[in-house]
mmCIF file of C-alpha atoms in Angstrom:
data_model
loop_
_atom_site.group_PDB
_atom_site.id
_atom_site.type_symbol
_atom_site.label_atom_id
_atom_site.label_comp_id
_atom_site.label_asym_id
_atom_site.label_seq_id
_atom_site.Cartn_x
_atom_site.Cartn_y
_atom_site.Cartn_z
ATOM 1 C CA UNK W 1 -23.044 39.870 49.312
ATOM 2 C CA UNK W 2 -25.283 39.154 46.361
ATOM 3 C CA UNK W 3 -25.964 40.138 42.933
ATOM 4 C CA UNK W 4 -28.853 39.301 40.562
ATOM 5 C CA UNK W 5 -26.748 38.137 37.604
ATOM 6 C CA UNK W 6 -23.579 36.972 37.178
ATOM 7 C CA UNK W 7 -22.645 39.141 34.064
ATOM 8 C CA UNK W 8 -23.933 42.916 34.078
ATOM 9 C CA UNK W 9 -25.254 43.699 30.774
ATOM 10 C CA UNK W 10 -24.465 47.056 29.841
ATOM 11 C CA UNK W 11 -27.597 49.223 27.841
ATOM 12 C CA UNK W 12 -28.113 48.588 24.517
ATOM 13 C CA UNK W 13 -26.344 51.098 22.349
ATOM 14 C CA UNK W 14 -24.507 52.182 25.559
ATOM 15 C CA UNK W 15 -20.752 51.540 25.836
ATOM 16 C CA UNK W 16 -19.111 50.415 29.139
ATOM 17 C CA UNK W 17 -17.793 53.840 29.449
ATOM 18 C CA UNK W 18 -19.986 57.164 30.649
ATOM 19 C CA UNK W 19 -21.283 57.497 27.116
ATOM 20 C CA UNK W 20 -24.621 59.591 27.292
ATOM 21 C CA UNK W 21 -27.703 58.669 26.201
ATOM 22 C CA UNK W 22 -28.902 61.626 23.404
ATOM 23 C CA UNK W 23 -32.190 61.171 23.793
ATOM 24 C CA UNK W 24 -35.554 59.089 25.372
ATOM 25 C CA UNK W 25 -35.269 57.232 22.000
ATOM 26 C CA UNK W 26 -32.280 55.225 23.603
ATOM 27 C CA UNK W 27 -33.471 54.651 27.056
ATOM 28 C CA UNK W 28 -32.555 51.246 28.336
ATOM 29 C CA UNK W 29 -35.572 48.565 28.815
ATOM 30 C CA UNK W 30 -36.496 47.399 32.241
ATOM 31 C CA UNK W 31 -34.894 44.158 31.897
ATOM 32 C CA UNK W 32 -31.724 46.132 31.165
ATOM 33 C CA UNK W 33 -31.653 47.841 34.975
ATOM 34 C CA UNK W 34 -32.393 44.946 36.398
ATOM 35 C CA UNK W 35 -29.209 43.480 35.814
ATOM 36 C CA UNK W 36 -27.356 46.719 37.340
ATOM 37 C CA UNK W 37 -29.130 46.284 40.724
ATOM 38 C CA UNK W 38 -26.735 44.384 43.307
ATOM 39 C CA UNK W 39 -28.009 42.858 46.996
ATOM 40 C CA UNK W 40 -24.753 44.905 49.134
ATOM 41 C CA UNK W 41 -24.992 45.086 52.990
ATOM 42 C CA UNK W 42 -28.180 43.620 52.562
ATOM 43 C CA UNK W 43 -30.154 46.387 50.183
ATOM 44 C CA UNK W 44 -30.933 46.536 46.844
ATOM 45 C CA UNK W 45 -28.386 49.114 45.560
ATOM 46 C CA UNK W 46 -26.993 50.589 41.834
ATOM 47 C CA UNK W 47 -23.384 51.983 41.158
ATOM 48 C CA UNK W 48 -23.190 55.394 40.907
ATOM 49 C CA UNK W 49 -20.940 54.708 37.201
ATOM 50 C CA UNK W 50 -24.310 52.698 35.800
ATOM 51 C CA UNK W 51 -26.419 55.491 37.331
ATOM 52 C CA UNK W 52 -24.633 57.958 35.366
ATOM 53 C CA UNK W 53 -25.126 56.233 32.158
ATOM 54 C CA UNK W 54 -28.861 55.797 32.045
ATOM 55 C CA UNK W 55 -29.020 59.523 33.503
ATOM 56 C CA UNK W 56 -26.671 60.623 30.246
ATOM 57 C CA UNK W 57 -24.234 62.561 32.498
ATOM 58 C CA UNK W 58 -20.582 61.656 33.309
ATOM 59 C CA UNK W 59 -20.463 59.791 37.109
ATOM 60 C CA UNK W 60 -18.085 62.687 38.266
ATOM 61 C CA UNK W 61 -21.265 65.111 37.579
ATOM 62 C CA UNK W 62 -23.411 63.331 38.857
ATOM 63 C CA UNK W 63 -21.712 62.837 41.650
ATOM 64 C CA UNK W 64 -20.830 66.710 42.230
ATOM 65 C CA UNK W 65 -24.876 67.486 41.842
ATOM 66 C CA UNK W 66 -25.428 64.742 45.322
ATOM 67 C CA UNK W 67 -22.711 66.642 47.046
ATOM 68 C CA UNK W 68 -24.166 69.964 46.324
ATOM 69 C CA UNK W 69 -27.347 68.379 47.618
ATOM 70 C CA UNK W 70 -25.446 66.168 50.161
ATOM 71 C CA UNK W 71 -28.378 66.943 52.763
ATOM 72 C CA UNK W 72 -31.088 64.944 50.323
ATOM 73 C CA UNK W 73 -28.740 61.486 50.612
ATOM 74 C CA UNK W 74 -28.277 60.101 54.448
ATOM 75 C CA UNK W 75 -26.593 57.258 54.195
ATOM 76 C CA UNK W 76 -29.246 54.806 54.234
ATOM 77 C CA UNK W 77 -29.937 56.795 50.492
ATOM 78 C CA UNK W 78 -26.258 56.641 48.933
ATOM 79 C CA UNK W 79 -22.858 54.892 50.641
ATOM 80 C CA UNK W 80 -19.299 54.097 49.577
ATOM 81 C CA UNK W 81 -17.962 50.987 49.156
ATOM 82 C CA UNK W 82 -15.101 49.801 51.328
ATOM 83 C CA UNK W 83 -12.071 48.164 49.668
ATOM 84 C CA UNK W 84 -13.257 45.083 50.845
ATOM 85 C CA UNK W 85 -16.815 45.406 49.326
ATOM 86 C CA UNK W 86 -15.373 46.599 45.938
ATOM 87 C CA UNK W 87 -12.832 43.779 45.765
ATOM 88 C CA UNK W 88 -15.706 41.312 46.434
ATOM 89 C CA UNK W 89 -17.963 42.406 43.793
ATOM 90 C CA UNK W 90 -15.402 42.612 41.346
ATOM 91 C CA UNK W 91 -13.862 39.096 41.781
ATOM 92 C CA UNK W 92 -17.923 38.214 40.800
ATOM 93 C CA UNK W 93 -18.743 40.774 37.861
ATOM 94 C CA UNK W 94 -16.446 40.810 34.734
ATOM 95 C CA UNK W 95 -17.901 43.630 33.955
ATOM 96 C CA UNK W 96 -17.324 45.360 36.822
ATOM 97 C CA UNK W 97 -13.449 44.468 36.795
ATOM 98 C CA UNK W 98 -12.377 48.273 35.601
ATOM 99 C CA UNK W 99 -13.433 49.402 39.146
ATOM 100 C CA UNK W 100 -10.110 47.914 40.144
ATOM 101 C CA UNK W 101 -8.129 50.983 38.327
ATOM 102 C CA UNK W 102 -10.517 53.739 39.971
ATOM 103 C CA UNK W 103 -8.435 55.265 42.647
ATOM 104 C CA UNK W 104 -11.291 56.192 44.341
ATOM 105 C CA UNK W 105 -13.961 53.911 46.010
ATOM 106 C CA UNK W 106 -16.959 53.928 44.088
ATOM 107 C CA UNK W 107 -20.737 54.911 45.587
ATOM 108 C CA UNK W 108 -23.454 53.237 45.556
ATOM 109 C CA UNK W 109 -27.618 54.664 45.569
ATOM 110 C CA UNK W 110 -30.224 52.448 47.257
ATOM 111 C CA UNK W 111 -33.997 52.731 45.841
ATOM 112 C CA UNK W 112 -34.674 55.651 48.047
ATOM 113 C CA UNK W 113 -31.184 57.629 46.943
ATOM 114 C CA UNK W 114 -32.022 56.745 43.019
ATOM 115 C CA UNK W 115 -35.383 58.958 43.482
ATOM 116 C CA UNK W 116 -33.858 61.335 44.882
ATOM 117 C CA UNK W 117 -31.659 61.666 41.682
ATOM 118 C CA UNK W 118 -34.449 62.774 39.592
ATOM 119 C CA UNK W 119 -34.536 66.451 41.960
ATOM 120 C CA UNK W 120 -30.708 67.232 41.426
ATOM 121 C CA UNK W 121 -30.213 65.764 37.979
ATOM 122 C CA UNK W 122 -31.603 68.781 35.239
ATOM 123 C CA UNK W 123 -31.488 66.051 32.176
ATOM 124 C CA UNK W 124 -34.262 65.877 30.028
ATOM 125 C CA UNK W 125 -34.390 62.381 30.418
ATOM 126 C CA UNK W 126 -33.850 61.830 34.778
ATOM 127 C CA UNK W 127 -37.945 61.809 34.962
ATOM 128 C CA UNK W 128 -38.166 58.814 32.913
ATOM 129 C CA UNK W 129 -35.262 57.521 33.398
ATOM 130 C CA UNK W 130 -36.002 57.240 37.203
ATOM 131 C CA UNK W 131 -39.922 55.749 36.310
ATOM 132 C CA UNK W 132 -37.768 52.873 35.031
ATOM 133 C CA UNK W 133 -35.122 52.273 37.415
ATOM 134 C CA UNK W 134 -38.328 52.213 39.843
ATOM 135 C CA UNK W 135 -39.850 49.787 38.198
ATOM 136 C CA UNK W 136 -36.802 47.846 37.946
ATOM 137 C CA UNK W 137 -36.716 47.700 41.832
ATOM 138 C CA UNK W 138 -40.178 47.114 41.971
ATOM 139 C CA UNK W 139 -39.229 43.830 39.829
ATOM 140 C CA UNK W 140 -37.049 42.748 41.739
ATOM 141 C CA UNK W 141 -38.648 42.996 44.916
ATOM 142 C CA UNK W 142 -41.222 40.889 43.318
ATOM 143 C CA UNK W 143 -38.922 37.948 42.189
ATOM 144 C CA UNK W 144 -37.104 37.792 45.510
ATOM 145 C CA UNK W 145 -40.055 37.807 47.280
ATOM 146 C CA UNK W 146 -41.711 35.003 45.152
ATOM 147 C CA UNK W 147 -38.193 32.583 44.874
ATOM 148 C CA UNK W 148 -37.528 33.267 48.807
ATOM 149 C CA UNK W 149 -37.527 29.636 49.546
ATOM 150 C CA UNK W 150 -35.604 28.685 46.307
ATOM 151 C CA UNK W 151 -32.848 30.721 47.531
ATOM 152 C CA UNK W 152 -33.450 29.322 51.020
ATOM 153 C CA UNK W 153 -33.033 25.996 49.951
ATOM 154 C CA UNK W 154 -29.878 26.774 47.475
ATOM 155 C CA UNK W 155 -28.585 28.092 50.278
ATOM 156 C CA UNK W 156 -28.771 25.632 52.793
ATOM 157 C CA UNK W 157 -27.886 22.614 49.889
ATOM 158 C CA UNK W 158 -24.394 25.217 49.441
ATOM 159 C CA UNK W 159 -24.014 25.024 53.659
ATOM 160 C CA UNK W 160 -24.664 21.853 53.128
ATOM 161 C CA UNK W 161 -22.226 20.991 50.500
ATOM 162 C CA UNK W 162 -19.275 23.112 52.563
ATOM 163 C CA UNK W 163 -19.366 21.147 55.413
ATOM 164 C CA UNK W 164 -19.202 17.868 54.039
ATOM 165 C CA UNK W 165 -16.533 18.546 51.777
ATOM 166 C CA UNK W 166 -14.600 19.907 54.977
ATOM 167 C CA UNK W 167 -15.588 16.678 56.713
ATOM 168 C CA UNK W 168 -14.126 14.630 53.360
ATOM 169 C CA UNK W 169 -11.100 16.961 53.444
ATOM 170 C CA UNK W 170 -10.814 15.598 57.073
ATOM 171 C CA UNK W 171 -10.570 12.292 56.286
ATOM 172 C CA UNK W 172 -8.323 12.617 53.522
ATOM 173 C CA UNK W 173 -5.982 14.471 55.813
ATOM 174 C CA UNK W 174 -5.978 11.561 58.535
ATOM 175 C CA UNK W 175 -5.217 9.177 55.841
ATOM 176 C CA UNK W 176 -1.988 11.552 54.393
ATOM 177 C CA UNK W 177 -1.066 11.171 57.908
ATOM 178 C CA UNK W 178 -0.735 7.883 58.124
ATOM 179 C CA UNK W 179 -3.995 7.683 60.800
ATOM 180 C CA UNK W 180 -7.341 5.914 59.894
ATOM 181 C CA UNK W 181 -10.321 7.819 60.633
ATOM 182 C CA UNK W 182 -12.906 6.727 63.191
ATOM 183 C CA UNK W 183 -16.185 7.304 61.017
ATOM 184 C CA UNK W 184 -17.550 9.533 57.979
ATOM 185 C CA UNK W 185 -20.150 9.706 55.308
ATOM 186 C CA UNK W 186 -20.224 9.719 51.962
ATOM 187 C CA UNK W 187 -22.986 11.287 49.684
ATOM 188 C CA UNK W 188 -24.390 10.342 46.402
ATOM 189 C CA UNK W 189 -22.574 11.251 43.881
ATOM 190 C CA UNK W 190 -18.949 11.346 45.788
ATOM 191 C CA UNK W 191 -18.192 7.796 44.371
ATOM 192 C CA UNK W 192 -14.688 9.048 42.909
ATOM 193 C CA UNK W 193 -14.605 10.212 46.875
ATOM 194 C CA UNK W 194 -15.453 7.010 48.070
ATOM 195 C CA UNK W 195 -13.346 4.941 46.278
ATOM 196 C CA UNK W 196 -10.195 6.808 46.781
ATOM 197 C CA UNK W 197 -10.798 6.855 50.769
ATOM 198 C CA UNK W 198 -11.332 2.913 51.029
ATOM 199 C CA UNK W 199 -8.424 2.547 47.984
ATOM 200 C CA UNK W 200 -6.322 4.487 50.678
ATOM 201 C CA UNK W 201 -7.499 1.604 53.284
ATOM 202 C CA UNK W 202 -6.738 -1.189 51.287
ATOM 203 C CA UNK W 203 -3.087 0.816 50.630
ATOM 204 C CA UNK W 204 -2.221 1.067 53.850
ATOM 205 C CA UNK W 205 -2.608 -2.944 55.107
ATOM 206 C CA UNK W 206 0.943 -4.341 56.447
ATOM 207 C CA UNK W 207 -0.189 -7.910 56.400
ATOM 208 C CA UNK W 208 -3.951 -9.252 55.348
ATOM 209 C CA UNK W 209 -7.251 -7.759 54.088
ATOM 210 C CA UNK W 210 -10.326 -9.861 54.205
ATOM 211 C CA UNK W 211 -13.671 -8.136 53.489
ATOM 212 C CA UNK W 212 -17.341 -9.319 54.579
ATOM 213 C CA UNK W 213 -19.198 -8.386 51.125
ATOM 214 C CA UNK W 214 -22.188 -10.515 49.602
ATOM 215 C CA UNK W 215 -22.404 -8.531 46.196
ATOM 216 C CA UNK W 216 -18.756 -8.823 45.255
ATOM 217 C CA UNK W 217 -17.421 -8.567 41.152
ATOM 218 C CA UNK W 218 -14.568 -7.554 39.639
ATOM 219 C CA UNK W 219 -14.421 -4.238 40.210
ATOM 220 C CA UNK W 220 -14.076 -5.057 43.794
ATOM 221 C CA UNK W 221 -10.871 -7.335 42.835
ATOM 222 C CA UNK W 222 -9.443 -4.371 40.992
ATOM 223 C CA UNK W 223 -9.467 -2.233 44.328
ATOM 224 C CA UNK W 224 -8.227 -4.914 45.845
ATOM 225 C CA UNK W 225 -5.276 -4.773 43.662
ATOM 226 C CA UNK W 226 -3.906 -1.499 45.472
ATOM 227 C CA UNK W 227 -2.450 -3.639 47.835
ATOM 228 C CA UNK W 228 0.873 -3.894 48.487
ATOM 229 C CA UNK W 229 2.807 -7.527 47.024
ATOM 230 C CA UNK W 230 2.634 -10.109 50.020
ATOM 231 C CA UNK W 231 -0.220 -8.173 51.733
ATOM 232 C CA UNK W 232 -2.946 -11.422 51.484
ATOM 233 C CA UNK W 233 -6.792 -10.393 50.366
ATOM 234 C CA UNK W 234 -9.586 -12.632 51.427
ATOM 235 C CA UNK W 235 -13.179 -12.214 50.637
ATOM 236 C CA UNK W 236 -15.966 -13.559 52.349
ATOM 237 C CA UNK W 237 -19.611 -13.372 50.212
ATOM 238 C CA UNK W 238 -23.094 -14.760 50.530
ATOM 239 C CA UNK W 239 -22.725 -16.970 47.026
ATOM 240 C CA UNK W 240 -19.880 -17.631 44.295
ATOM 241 C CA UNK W 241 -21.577 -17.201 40.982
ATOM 242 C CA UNK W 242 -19.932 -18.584 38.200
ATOM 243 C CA UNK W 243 -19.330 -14.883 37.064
ATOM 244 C CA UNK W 244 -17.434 -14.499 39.752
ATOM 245 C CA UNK W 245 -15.821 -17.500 39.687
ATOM 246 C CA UNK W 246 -14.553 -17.035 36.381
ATOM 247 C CA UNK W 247 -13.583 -13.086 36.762
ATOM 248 C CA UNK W 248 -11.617 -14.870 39.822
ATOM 249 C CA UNK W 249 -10.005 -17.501 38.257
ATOM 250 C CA UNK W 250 -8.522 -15.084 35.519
ATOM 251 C CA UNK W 251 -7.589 -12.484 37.773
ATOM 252 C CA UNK W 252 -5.423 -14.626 39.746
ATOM 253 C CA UNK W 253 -3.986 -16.040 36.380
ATOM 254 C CA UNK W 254 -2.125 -12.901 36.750
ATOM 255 C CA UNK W 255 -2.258 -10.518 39.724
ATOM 256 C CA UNK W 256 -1.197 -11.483 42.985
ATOM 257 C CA UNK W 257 -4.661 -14.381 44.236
ATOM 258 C CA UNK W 258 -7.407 -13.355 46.320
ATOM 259 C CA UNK W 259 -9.045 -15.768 48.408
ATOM 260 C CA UNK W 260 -12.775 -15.930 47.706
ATOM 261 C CA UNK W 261 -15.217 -18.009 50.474
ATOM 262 C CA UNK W 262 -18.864 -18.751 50.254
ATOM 263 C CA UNK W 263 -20.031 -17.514 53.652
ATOM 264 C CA UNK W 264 -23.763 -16.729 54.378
ATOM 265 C CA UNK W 265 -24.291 -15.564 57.754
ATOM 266 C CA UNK W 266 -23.425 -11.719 57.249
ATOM 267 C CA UNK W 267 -25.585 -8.977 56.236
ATOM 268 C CA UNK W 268 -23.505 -5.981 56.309
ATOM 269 C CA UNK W 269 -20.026 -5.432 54.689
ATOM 270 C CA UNK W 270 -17.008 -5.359 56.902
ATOM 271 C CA UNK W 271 -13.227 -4.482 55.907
ATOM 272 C CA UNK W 272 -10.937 -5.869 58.380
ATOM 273 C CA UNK W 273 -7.080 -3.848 57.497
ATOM 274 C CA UNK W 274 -4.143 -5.872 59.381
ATOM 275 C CA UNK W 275 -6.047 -6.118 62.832
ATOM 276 C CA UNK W 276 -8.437 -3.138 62.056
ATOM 277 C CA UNK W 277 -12.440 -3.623 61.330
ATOM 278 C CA UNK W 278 -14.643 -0.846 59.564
ATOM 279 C CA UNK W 279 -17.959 -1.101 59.066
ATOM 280 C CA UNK W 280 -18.774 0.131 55.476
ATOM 281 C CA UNK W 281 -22.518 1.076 54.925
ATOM 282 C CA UNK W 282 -22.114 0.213 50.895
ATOM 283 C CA UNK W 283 -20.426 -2.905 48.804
ATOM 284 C CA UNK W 284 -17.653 -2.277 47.655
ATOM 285 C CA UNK W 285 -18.747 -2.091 44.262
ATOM 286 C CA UNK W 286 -21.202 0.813 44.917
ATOM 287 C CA UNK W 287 -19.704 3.123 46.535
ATOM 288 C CA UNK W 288 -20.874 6.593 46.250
ATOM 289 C CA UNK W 289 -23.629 5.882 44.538
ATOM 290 C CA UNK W 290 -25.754 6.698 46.772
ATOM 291 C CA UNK W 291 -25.165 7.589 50.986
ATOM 292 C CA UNK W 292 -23.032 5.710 53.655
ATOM 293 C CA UNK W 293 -21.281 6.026 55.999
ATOM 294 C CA UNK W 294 -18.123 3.978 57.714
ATOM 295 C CA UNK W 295 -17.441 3.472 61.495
ATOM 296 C CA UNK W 296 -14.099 2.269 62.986
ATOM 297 C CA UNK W 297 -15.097 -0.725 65.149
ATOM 298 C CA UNK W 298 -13.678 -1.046 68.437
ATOM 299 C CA UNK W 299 -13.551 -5.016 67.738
ATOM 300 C CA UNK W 300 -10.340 -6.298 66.461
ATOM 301 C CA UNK W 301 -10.189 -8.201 63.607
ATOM 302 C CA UNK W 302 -8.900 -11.766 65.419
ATOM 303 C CA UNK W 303 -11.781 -11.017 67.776
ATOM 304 C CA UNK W 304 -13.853 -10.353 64.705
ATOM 305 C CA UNK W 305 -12.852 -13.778 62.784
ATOM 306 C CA UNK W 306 -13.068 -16.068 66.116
ATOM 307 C CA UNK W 307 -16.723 -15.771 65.120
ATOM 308 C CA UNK W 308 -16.760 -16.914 61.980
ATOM 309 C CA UNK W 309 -17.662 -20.803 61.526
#
């Protein structure tokens, strides 16, 4: 279910009770209507409450003229919410929130039931009133029709969006369990994401932690730092600058030393925990910035540092 606006604007003039509009001097712009026009079972449809305001009657008499005329509104033209449907669209419309006290389910009037209105209503204003709820349809139509595929796509970046939060939510829950988790990706922007999943790694080592990384700094000796005491750290990197050296050389002034080597014949990163290797698509240092992903080699890590020379 879908609605146009998040907050219903109530006319100008018009409380949010059935106050009735005196007189065509008061009728509510276009604009107005379009914000009382809700997308429910997938039609275009107004509350019979709303209706009765712009129509200047009370919503119980306009309600008693459609059942006097019940054969002019099929269902297609006028339907009642079920408790379900009214609990939805109140959880996303402040404004509709007083529905919740109605002991009755409220009704609702698609396009088609709305000019029908104009035949049972006998207000002065229900001619005019309907020539702008009309148009206010016709509006609409319009803009849904033009921003299709700007819904399409907010839609599909939202289906998106679910399922990899579901698929970082599985991670998460592997780690809480004490398991590591084969493989995953991480997204740009996740990079709080990121770095608590491989913080969670580095956490869980028994023994050692060395890590294949060629743009290493001290951020990356920080995470490192989430080890537990007598847990040894090792990094391997294409070249020790002297930024480095010196961010190292502090550090282990005072926090428990990490073993830095100059090593040059790895590309990608690799984080070996206890006998454990992962291949990490991103440094250390940038993680979540912008995709990677992570996959659980089925190499150990002795068979992993026989190779190194």
């Amino acid at each position: 279910m879908a609605k146009k606006s998040n907050n219903i604007a109530t006319p100008k003039g018009v409380a949010k009770s059935n106050r009735v509009i005196a007189n065509c001097d008061n009728l509510p712009v276009v604009s107005t209507i379009e914000q009382m026009i809700f997308t429910i079972r997938g039609v275009q449809v107004m509350f019979d409450r709303d209706l009765a305001i712009l129509y200047g009657v009370t919503t119980g008499r306009l309600n008693e003229q459609v059942k006097r005329n019940i054969g002019r509104f099929p269902e297609q033209f006028r339907f009642q919410l079920s408790e379900e449907e009214r609990n939805e669209v109140i959880a996303k419309c402040d404004n509709l929130r007083s529905l919740r006290y109605n002991p009755s389910l409220p009704y609702v009037f698609t396009e088609q039931g709305i000019a029908q209105l104009s035949s049972v209503l006998h207000s002065p204003v229900a001619i005019e009133v309907s020539v702008k709820i009309m148009n206010a349809f016709v509006y609409m139509r319009h803009f849904l029709i033009s921003n299709a595929a700007v819904f399409q796509r907010l839609e599909n970046i939202e289906k998106h969006q679910i399922a990899t939060d579901q698929r970082i939510d599985h991670v998460f829950q592997l780690l809480e369990a004490g398991q590591h988790p084969q493989q995953g990706i991480f997204f740009d922007g996740q990079i709080f994401d990121a770095y608590t999943f491989v913080s969670d790694l580095i956490r869980s080592a028994k023994k050692s932690i060395v890590l294949f990384d060629n743009y290493v700094d001290d951020t990356v000796l920080t995470m490192l730092d989430k080890r537990k005491s007598k847990v040894t750290a090792t990094i391997y990197t294409q070249k020790v600058k002297q930024q480095l050296s010196l961010d190292l050389a502090k550090h282990n002034a005072q926090y428990q030393a990490i073993d830095v080597k100059q090593y040059d014949r790895v590309h990608d990163r690799y984080l070996c925990i206890d006998n454990t290797v992962y291949h990490i698509g991103a440094s250390l240092k940038d993680l979540g910035k912008r995709w990677f992903s992570f996959n659980k080699m089925e190499m150990t890590a002795k068979e992993l540092m026989g190779n190194v020379k």
